[in-house]
PDB file of C-alpha atoms in Angstrom:
ATOM      1  CA  MET A 238     158.525 127.327  70.064  1.00 34.00           C
ATOM      2  CA  SER A 239     157.673 130.095  67.603  1.00 45.00           C
ATOM      3  CA  PHE A 240     156.914 133.714  68.388  1.00 49.00           C
ATOM      4  CA  HIS A 241     153.415 133.177  67.025  1.00 57.00           C
ATOM      5  CA  CYS A 242     152.750 130.305  69.461  1.00 57.00           C
ATOM      6  CA  LEU A 243     153.978 132.291  72.457  1.00 53.00           C
ATOM      7  CA  PHE A 244     152.645 135.712  71.629  1.00 69.00           C
ATOM      8  CA  GLY A 245     150.472 135.732  68.505  1.00 73.00           C
ATOM      9  CA  GLY A 246     147.230 134.864  70.292  1.00 85.00           C
ATOM     10  CA  GLN A 247     147.600 137.836  72.630  1.00 89.00           C
ATOM     11  CA  VAL A 248     148.260 140.174  69.706  1.00 89.00           C
ATOM     12  CA  VAL A 249     145.215 138.882  67.815  1.00 89.00           C
ATOM     13  CA  GLY A 250     143.125 139.218  70.992  1.00 91.00           C
ATOM     14  CA  GLU A 251     144.221 142.831  71.373  1.00 91.00           C
ATOM     15  CA  LEU A 252     143.433 143.485  67.707  1.00 90.00           C
ATOM     16  CA  LEU A 253     139.921 142.094  68.238  1.00 91.00           C
ATOM     17  CA  LYS A 254     139.456 144.157  71.394  1.00 92.00           C
ATOM     18  CA  ARG A 255     140.455 147.326  69.530  1.00 90.00           C
ATOM     19  CA  ARG A 256     138.826 146.548  66.179  1.00 87.00           C
ATOM     20  CA  LYS A 257     137.245 150.023  65.973  1.00 85.00           C
ATOM     21  CA  GLU A 258     140.557 151.826  66.633  1.00 82.00           C
ATOM     22  CA  TRP A 259     142.603 150.524  63.729  1.00 69.00           C
ATOM     23  CA  PHE A 260     141.874 150.697  60.026  1.00 71.00           C
ATOM     24  CA  ILE A 261     142.350 147.328  58.333  1.00 83.00           C
ATOM     25  CA  GLU A 262     141.902 147.389  54.568  1.00 83.00           C
ATOM     26  CA  GLY A 263     139.199 145.018  53.436  1.00 87.00           C
ATOM     27  CA  ASP A 264     137.207 142.656  55.615  1.00 90.00           C
ATOM     28  CA  PHE A 265     138.372 142.826  59.256  1.00 91.00           C
ATOM     29  CA  ASP A 266     137.190 139.310  60.160  1.00 91.00           C
ATOM     30  CA  ALA A 267     138.914 137.793  57.108  1.00 93.00           C
ATOM     31  CA  TYR A 268     142.106 139.651  58.079  1.00 90.00           C
ATOM     32  CA  VAL A 269     141.954 138.263  61.630  1.00 90.00           C
ATOM     33  CA  GLU A 270     141.274 134.749  60.339  1.00 90.00           C
ATOM     34  CA  ARG A 271     144.337 134.993  58.090  1.00 89.00           C
ATOM     35  CA  ILE A 272     146.659 136.513  60.716  1.00 86.00           C
ATOM     36  CA  GLU A 273     145.755 133.764  63.216  1.00 86.00           C
ATOM     37  CA  LYS A 274     147.474 131.174  61.028  1.00 84.00           C
ATOM     38  CA  PRO A 275     150.914 130.227  62.405  1.00 80.00           C
ATOM     39  CA  TYR A 276     152.667 130.676  59.048  1.00 81.00           C
ATOM     40  CA  VAL A 277     151.409 134.251  58.484  1.00 82.00           C
ATOM     41  CA  TRP A 278     153.716 137.107  59.476  1.00 80.00           C
ATOM     42  CA  GLY A 279     152.442 140.256  61.121  1.00 82.00           C
ATOM     43  CA  GLY A 280     152.942 143.858  60.077  1.00 85.00           C
ATOM     44  CA  GLU A 281     152.142 147.336  61.346  1.00 87.00           C
ATOM     45  CA  PRO A 282     148.788 146.501  62.979  1.00 88.00           C
ATOM     46  CA  GLU A 283     150.398 143.625  64.878  1.00 88.00           C
ATOM     47  CA  LEU A 284     153.335 145.795  65.999  1.00 90.00           C
ATOM     48  CA  LEU A 285     150.897 148.349  67.380  1.00 90.00           C
ATOM     49  CA  MET A 286     148.923 145.628  69.183  1.00 90.00           C
ATOM     50  CA  ALA A 287     152.171 144.097  70.526  1.00 90.00           C
ATOM     51  CA  SER A 288     153.051 147.444  72.125  1.00 92.00           C
ATOM     52  CA  HIS A 289     149.655 147.400  73.880  1.00 92.00           C
ATOM     53  CA  VAL A 290     149.973 143.768  74.991  1.00 92.00           C
ATOM     54  CA  LEU A 291     153.465 144.370  76.394  1.00 90.00           C
ATOM     55  CA  LYS A 292     152.651 147.916  77.576  1.00 91.00           C
ATOM     56  CA  MET A 293     155.968 149.060  76.126  1.00 90.00           C
ATOM     57  CA  PRO A 294     157.020 151.502  73.431  1.00 92.00           C
ATOM     58  CA  LEU A 295     158.047 149.874  70.158  1.00 92.00           C
ATOM     59  CA  SER A 296     160.144 151.627  67.505  1.00 93.00           C
ATOM     60  CA  VAL A 297     160.714 150.547  63.914  1.00 94.00           C
ATOM     61  CA  PHE A 298     163.979 151.400  62.171  1.00 94.00           C
ATOM     62  CA  MET A 299     165.262 151.099  58.610  1.00 93.00           C
ATOM     63  CA  ILE A 300     168.803 151.420  57.316  1.00 91.00           C
ATOM     64  CA  ASP A 301     169.349 154.605  55.323  1.00 90.00           C
ATOM     65  CA  ARG A 302     170.907 153.440  52.058  1.00 89.00           C
ATOM     66  CA  SER A 303     173.038 156.524  51.560  1.00 91.00           C
ATOM     67  CA  SER A 304     174.470 156.879  55.077  1.00 90.00           C
ATOM     68  CA  GLY A 305     174.126 153.315  56.379  1.00 87.00           C
ATOM     69  CA  SER A 306     172.712 154.645  59.655  1.00 88.00           C
ATOM     70  CA  LEU A 307     169.470 153.639  61.321  1.00 90.00           C
ATOM     71  CA  VAL A 308     166.427 155.862  60.813  1.00 92.00           C
ATOM     72  CA  ASN A 309     163.370 155.639  63.070  1.00 93.00           C
ATOM     73  CA  ILE A 310     160.358 155.286  60.755  1.00 94.00           C
ATOM     74  CA  ALA A 311     157.563 154.471  63.230  1.00 94.00           C
ATOM     75  CA  LYS A 312     156.801 154.561  66.948  1.00 93.00           C
ATOM     76  CA  TYR A 313     154.020 152.606  68.609  1.00 92.00           C
ATOM     77  CA  GLY A 314     152.830 152.611  72.207  1.00 90.00           C
ATOM     78  CA  GLU A 315     154.101 156.081  73.010  1.00 89.00           C
ATOM     79  CA  GLU A 316     151.652 156.151  75.914  1.00 90.00           C
ATOM     80  CA  TYR A 317     153.980 153.638  77.609  1.00 88.00           C
ATOM     81  CA  LYS A 318     156.984 156.000  77.565  1.00 78.00           C
ATOM     82  CA  GLU A 319     157.570 155.516  81.295  1.00 70.00           C
ATOM     83  CA  ASP A 320     159.427 152.353  80.267  1.00 55.00           C
ATOM     84  CA  GLU A 321     161.652 154.323  77.886  1.00 61.00           C
ATOM     85  CA  GLN A 322     164.731 152.523  79.229  1.00 69.00           C
ATOM     86  CA  ASN A 323     163.590 149.184  77.803  1.00 73.00           C
ATOM     87  CA  PRO A 324     161.844 149.932  74.518  1.00 79.00           C
ATOM     88  CA  ILE A 325     161.401 147.285  71.873  1.00 88.00           C
ATOM     89  CA  ASN A 326     163.308 148.145  68.705  1.00 91.00           C
ATOM     90  CA  VAL A 327     162.923 146.329  65.407  1.00 92.00           C
ATOM     91  CA  LEU A 328     164.631 146.657  62.041  1.00 92.00           C
ATOM     92  CA  PHE A 329     162.388 146.676  58.975  1.00 92.00           C
ATOM     93  CA  HIS A 330     164.101 145.401  55.843  1.00 85.00           C
ATOM     94  CA  GLY A 331     161.643 147.018  53.445  1.00 76.00           C
ATOM     95  CA  TYR A 332     160.235 143.770  52.107  1.00 75.00           C
ATOM     96  CA  GLY A 333     157.936 142.683  54.920  1.00 72.00           C
ATOM     97  CA  HIS A 334     160.462 141.278  57.387  1.00 82.00           C
ATOM     98  CA  TYR A 335     161.409 142.595  60.834  1.00 86.00           C
ATOM     99  CA  ASP A 336     164.323 141.665  63.104  1.00 87.00           C
ATOM    100  CA  ILE A 337     164.682 142.601  66.756  1.00 86.00           C
ATOM    101  CA  LEU A 338     167.424 145.143  67.490  1.00 87.00           C
ATOM    102  CA  GLU A 339     169.510 144.957  70.629  1.00 80.00           C
ATOM    103  CA  VAL A 340     170.966 148.078  72.232  1.00 72.00           C
ATOM    104  CA  VAL A 341     174.747 147.913  72.586  1.00 70.00           C
ATOM    105  CA  ALA A 342     177.153 150.480  74.031  1.00 63.00           C
ATOM    106  CA  ASP A 343     177.557 152.437  70.791  1.00 63.00           C
ATOM    107  CA  GLY A 344     174.237 151.812  69.055  1.00 62.00           C
ATOM    108  CA  TYR A 345     172.139 148.850  67.933  1.00 58.00           C
ATOM    109  CA  GLN A 346     172.834 145.424  66.528  1.00 56.00           C
ATOM    110  CA  LYS A 347     170.543 142.863  64.930  1.00 59.00           C
ATOM    111  CA  VAL A 348     169.787 139.902  67.196  1.00 56.00           C
ATOM    112  CA  GLU A 349     170.535 136.597  65.508  1.00 56.00           C
ATOM    113  CA  ALA A 350     167.959 133.891  66.188  1.00 50.00           C
TER     114      ALA A 350
END
């Protein structure tokens, strides 16, 4: 079962509930209609809403091309910092795709699906 089937409806519901809090370029209702489709991937608004649905902090990382190390580029759900031990970490590839990162003893590794 896909992520969208398990979780997407809750994220869209949270987006609708908070429609005044987040700036969506263009027509909000058209955006929601598009993002509800199972073949459409989410982005920053959906990551923010996911942090609210899960009530957990969510951090986005990218790989620094010069050093090869991970750089934190965004944090969502900072109001849920009490669960700092189990944050959600994702890797952004820079072309609209995210992978979940798993904490290992000496850093992070990409989780293979």
